[in-house]
Short mmCIF file of C-alpha atoms in Angstrom, two decimals:
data_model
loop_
_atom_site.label_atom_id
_atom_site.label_comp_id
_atom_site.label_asym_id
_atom_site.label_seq_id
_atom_site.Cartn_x
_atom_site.Cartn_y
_atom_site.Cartn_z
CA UNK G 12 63.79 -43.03 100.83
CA UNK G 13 66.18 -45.78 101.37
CA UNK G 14 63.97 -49.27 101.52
CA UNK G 15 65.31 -52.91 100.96
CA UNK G 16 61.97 -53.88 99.17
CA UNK G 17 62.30 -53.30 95.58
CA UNK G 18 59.01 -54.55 93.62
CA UNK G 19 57.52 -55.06 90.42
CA UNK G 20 54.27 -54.06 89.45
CA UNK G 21 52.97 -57.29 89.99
CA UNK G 22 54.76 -58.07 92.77
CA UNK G 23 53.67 -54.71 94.45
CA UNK G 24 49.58 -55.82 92.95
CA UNK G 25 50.67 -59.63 95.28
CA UNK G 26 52.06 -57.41 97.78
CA UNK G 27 49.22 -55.04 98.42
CA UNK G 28 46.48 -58.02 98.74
CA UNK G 29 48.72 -59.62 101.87
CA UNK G 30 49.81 -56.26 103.79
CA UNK G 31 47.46 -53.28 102.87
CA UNK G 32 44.15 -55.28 104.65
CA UNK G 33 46.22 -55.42 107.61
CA UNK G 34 48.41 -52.28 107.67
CA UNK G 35 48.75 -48.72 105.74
CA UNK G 36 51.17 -49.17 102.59
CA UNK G 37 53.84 -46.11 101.33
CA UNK G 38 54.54 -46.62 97.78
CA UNK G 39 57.56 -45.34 96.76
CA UNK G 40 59.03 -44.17 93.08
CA UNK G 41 59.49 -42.38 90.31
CA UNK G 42 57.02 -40.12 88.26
CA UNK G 43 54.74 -42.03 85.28
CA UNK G 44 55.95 -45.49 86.92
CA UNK G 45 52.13 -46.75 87.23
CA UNK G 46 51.87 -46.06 91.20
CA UNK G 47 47.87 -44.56 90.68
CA UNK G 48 47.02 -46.78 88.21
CA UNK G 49 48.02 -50.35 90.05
CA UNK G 50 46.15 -48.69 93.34
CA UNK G 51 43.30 -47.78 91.35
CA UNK G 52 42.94 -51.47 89.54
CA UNK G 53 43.55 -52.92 92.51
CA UNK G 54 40.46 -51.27 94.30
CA UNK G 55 38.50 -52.40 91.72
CA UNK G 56 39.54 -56.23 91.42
CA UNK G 57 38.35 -56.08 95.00
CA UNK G 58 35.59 -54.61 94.01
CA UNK G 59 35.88 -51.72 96.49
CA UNK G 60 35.36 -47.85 95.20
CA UNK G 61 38.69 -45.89 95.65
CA UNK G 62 39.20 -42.14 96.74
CA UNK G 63 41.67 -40.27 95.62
CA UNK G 64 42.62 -37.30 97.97
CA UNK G 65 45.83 -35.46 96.12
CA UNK G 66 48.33 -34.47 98.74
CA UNK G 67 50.01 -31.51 96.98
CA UNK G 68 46.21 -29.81 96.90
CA UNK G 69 45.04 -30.47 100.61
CA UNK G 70 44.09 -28.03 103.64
CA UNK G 71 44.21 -29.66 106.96
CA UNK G 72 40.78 -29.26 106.87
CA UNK G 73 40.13 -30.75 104.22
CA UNK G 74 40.89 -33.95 106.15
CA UNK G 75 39.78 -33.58 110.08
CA UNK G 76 36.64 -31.51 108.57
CA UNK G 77 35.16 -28.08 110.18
CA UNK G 78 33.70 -27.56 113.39
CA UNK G 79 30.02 -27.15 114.15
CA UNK G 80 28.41 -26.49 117.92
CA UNK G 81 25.95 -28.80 118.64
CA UNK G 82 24.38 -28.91 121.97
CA UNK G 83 26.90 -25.83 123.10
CA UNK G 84 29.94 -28.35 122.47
CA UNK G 85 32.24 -27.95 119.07
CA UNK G 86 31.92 -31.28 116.89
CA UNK G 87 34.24 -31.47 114.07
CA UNK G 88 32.36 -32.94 111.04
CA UNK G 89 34.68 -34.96 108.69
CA UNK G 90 34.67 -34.53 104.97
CA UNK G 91 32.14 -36.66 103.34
CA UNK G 92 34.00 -38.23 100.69
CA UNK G 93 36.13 -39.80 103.51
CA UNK G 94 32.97 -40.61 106.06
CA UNK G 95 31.63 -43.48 104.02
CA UNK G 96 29.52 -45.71 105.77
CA UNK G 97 31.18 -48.90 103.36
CA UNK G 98 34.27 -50.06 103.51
CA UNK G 99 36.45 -48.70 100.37
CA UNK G 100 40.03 -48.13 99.51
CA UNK G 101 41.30 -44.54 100.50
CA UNK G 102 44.29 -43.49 98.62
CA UNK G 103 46.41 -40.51 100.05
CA UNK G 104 48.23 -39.86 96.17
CA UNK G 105 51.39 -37.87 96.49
CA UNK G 106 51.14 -37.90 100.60
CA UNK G 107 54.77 -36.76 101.02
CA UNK G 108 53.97 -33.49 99.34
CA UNK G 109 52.04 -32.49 101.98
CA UNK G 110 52.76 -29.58 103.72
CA UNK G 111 53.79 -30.34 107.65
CA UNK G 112 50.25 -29.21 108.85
CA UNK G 113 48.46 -31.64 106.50
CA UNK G 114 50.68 -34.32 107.44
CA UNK G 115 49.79 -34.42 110.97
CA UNK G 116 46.10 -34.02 110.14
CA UNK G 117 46.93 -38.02 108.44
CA UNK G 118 48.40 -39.43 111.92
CA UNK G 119 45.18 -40.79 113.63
CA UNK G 120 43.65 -41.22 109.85
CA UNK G 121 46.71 -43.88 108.95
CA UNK G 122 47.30 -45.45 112.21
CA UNK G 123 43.61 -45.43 114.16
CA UNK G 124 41.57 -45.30 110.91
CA UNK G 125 39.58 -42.51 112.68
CA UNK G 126 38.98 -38.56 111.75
CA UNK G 127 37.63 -36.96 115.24
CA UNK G 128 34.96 -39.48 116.46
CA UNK G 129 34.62 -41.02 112.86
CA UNK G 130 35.92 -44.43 112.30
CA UNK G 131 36.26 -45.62 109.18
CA UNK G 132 34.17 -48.51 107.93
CA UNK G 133 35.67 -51.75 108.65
CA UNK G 134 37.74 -53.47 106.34
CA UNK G 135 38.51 -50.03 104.25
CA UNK G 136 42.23 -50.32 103.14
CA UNK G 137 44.27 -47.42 103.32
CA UNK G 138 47.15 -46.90 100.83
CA UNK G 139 49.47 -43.79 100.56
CA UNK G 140 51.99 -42.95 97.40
CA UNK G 141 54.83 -40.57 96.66
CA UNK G 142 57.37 -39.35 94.62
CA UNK G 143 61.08 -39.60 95.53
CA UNK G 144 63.05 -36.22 96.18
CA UNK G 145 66.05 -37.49 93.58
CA UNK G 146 63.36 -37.65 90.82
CA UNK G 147 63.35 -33.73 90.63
CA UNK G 148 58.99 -33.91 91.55
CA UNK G 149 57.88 -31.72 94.29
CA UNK G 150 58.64 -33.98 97.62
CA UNK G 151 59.12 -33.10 101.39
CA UNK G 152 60.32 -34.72 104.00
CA UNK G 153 58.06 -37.22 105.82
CA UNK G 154 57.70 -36.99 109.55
CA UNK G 155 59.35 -39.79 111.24
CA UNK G 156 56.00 -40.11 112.86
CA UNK G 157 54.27 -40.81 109.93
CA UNK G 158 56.54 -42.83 108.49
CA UNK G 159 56.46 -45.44 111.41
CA UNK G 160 52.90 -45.22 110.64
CA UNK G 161 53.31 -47.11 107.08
CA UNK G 162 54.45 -50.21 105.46
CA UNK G 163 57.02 -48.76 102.87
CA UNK G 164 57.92 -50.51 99.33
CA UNK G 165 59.38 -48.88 96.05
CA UNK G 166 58.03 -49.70 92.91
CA UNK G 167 60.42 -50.47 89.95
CA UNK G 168 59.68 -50.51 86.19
CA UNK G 169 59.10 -53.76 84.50
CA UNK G 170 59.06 -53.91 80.65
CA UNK G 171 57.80 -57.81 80.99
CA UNK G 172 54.71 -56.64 83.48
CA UNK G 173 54.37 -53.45 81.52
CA UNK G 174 54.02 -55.61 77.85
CA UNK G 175 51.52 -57.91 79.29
CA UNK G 176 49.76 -55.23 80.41
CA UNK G 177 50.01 -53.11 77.14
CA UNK G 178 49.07 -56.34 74.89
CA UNK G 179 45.88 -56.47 77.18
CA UNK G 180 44.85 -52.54 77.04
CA UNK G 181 46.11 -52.23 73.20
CA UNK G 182 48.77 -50.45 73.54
CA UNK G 183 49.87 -49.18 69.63
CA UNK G 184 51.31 -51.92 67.92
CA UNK G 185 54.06 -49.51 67.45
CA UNK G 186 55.00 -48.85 70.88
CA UNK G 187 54.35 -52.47 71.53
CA UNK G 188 57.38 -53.97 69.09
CA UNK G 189 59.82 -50.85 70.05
CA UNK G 190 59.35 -51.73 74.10
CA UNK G 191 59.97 -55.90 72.93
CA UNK G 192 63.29 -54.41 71.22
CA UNK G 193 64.52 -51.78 73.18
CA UNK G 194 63.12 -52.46 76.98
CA UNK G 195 65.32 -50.42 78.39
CA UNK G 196 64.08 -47.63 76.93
CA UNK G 197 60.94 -47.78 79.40
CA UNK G 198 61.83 -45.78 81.62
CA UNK G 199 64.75 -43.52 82.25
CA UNK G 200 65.52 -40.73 84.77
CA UNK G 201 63.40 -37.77 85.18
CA UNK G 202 66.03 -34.98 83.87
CA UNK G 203 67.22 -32.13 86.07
CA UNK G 204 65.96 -29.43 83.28
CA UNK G 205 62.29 -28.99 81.85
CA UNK G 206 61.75 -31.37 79.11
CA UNK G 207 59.49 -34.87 78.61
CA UNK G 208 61.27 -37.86 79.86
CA UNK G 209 60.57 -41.61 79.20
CA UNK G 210 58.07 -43.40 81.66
CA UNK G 211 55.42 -45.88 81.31
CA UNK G 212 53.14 -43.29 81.25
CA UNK G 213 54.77 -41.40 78.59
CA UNK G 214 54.84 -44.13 76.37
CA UNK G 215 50.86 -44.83 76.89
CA UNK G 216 50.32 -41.14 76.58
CA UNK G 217 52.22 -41.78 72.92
CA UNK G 218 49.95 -44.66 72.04
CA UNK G 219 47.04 -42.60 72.40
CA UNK G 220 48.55 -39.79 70.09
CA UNK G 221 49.29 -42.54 67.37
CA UNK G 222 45.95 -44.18 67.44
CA UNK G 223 44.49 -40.55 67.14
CA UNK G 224 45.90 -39.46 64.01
CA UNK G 225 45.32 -42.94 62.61
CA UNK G 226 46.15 -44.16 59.03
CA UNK G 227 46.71 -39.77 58.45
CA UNK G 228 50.21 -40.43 60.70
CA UNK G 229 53.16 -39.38 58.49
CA UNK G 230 57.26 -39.56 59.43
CA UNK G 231 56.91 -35.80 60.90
CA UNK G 232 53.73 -36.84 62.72
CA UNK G 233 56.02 -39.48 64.59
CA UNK G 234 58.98 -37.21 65.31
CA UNK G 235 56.59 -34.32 66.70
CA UNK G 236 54.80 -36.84 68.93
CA UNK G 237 57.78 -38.83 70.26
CA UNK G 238 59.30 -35.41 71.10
CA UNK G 239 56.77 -34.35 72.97
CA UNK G 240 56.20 -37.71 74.84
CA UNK G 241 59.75 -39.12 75.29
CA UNK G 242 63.45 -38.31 76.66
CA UNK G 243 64.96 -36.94 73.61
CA UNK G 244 66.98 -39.44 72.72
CA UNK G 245 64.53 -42.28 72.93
CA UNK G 246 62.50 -39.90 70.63
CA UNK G 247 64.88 -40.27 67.94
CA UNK G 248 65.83 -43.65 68.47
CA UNK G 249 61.55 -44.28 68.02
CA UNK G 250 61.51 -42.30 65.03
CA UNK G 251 64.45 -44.62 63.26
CA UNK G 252 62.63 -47.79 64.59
CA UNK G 253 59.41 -46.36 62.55
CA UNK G 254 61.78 -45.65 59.69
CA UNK G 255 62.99 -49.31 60.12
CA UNK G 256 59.56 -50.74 60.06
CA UNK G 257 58.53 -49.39 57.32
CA UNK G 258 61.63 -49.97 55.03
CA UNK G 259 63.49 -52.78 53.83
CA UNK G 260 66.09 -52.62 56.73
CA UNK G 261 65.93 -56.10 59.72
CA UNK G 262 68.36 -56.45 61.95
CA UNK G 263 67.66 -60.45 62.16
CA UNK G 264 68.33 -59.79 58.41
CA UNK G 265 71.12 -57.91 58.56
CA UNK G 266 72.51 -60.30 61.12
CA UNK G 267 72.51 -63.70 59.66
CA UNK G 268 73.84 -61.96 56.56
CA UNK G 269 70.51 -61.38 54.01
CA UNK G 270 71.17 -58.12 53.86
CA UNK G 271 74.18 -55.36 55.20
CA UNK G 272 73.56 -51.97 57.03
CA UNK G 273 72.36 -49.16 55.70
CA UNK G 274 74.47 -47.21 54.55
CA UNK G 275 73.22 -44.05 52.71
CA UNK G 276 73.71 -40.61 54.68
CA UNK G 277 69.99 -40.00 54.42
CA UNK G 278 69.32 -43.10 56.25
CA UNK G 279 72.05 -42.29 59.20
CA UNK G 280 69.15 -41.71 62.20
CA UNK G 281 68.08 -45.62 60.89
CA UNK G 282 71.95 -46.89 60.85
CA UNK G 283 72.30 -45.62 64.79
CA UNK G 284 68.88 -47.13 65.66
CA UNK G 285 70.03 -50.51 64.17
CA UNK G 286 73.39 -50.29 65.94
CA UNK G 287 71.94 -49.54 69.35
CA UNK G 288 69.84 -52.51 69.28
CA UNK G 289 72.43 -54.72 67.75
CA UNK G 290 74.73 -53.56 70.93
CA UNK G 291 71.57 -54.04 72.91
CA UNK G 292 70.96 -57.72 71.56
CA UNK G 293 74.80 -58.83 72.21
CA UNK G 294 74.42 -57.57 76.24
CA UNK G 295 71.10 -59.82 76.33
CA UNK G 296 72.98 -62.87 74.53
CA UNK G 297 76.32 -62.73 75.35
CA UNK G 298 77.71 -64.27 78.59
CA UNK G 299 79.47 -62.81 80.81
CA UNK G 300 82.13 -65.65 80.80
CA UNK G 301 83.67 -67.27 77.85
CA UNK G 302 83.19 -70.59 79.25
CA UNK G 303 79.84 -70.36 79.41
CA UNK G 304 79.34 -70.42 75.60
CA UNK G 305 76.87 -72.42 74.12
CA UNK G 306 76.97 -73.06 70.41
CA UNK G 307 74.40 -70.41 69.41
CA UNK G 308 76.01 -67.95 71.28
CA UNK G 309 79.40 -68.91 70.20
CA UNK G 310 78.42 -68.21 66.05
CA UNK G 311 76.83 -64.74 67.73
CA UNK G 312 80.13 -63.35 68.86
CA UNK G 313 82.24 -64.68 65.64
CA UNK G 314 79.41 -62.55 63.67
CA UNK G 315 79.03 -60.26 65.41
CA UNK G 316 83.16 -59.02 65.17
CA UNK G 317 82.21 -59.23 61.02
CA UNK G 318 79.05 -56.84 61.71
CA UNK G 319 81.13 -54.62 63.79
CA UNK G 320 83.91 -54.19 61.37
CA UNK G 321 81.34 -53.36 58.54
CA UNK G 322 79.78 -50.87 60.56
CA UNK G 323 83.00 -48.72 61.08
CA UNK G 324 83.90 -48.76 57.52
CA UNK G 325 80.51 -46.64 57.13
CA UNK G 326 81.25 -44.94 60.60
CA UNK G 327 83.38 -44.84 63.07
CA UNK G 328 81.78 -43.30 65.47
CA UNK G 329 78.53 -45.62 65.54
CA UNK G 330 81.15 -48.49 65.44
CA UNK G 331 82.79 -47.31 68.93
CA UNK G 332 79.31 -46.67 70.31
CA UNK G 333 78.80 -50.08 70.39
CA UNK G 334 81.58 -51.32 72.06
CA UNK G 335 81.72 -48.47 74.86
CA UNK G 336 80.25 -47.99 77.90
CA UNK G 337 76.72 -46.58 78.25
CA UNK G 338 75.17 -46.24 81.47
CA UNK G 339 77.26 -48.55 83.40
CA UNK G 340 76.28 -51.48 80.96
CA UNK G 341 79.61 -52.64 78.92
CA UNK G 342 79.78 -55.82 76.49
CA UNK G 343 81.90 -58.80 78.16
CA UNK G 344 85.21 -58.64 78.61
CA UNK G 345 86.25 -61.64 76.87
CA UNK G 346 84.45 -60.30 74.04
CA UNK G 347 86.37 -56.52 74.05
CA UNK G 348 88.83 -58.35 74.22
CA UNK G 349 88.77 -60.11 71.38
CA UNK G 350 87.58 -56.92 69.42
CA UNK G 351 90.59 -55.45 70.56
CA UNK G 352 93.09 -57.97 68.82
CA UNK G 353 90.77 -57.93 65.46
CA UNK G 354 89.85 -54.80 64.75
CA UNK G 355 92.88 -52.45 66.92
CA UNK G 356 91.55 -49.42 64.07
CA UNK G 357 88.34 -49.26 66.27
CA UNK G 358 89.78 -49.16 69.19
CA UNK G 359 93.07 -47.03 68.60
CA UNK G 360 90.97 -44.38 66.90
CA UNK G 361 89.00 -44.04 69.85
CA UNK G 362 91.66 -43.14 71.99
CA UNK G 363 92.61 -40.27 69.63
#
């Protein structure tokens, strides 16, 4: 679904208090993202129950009801978890897996409000939500019909909205530092094979596993329940910030010179997790233009050439992950460039 309105959680909470009174809402995106949860909180700030009807598990019937004769004529009898007689907050979860039958049963539900000769309670909101079909869930195509009937928005990830919200449900402490350091490790792309993949939901599903073992969790605790929560490679690059935490290692530390990077092949998960934050830290400082450097920034880069070079004397390889491309995201130019006329080793060696 191609839409121009691209929202953040709270945006989409600001969103849904101006349009969905008025007119049906589609929320669009990814699995885990928080689409349920933000509908269901949002029913209850308003202090309206909310019904949950699961797309991928309805019958037609299980919308415009069954018949019955009364007085020789057939009356279809709606289902009574929808035929409420006050006004609540029905929410049609994972509407475009619907089958084409069940879809059709929704048109004079979304755009009349009305199953047969029920109407639905004025003032009851109605909100629908779906997967997208690039996210590998199981999607199909939406009738035009019943698209015209909706409002349509697509939800983002925000690791800002998402902290707040984790600092006020206690989210582990854990997961709470490795989101402030690594926040684009929120959420990434649900994988084309079967395996767990990094959402927001993953990562509370994680916090419950830590608290659960409690002060019994050990290092292969961790690295069995990251695995089993997170995209593979966040897992390991969780288990390395644990290893971090509780060791001697900082990367503040380590970059205003108190101490230098670890360096023992035992600890090489914990170098890589250092180095992918470091890289991490100089995309968030750095500016895009040279001329734009302030004085704070300006001490950053000169360091930050002296940090590099250490690192490839202990490896190469880390060294030229943190200068490369990953995901589209580069350091600046200007600054490559300067890498480039300090350290040519680095850069020669990775064109071997």
């Amino acid at each position: 679904m191609n839409t121009i309105f691209n929202v953040t959680q709270k945006q989409l909470y600001d969103f849904l208090l101006n349009i969905a009174p008025v007119r049906p809402v589609f929320i669009w995106g990814a699995p885990g993202i928080g689409k349920s949860a933000i509908v269901e909180n949002f029913a209850a700030e308003l202090g309206m129950n909310c019904v949950s009807l699961l797309g991928s598990q309805l019958a037609p019937e299980d919308i415009i009801g069954v018949p019955q004769i009364k007085d020789g004529y057939s009356v279809f009898c709606p289902p009574k978890m929808i035929a409420r007689n006050e006004p609540y907050c029905l929410f049609l979860d994972e509407l475009n897996a619907c089958s084409q039958e069940v879809q059709k049963a929704f048109y004079s539900l979304i755009h009349d409000r009305r199953i047969g000769e029920f109407i639905l309670p004025e003032g009851t909101i109605v909100i629908g939500a779906g997967n997208r079909a690039q996210d590998s869930a199981i999607v199909k195509p939406m009738s035009s019909a019943l698209i015209n009937r909706m409002v349509h928005v697509q939800l983002r990830a925000s690791h800002k909205d998402w902290l707040e919200w984790a600092y006020e449900h206690e989210i582990h402490p854990y997961v709470i530092e490795y989101i402030q350091m690594r926040p684009d490790h929120l959420w990434s792309e649900p994988p084309k094979t079967e395996e767990p993949f990094s959402t927001p939901r993953s990562w509370h599903m994680l916090s419950d596993c830590l608290y659960a073992y409690g002060k019994s969790l050990q290092e292969k605790d961790i690295e069995i329940l990251a695995s089993s929560c997170l995209s593979p490679h966040v897992a390991g690059q969780f288990k390395a910030f644990i290893k971090q935490v509780q060791s001697k290692y900082d990367l503040a530390k380590i970059m205003n010179g108190e101490l230098r990077w670890p360096d023992q092949p035992e600890e090489r998960d914990l170098l890589y997790f250092m180095a992918q934050s470091f890289r991490a830290q100089l995309i968030k400082e750095l500016p895009k233009e040279n001329t734009m450097l302030k004085g704070n920034q300006r001490e950053l880069a000169f360091r930050s050439k002296d940090l590099i070079k250490e690192l490839s004397s202990i490896s190469l390889e880390i060294a030229q992950m943190v200068v490369s491309e990953q995901k589209g995201e580069v350091l600046p130019a200007w600054f490559m460039l300067e890498v480039i006329r300090d350290l040519p080793r680095l850069v020669a060696k990775k064109g071997d």
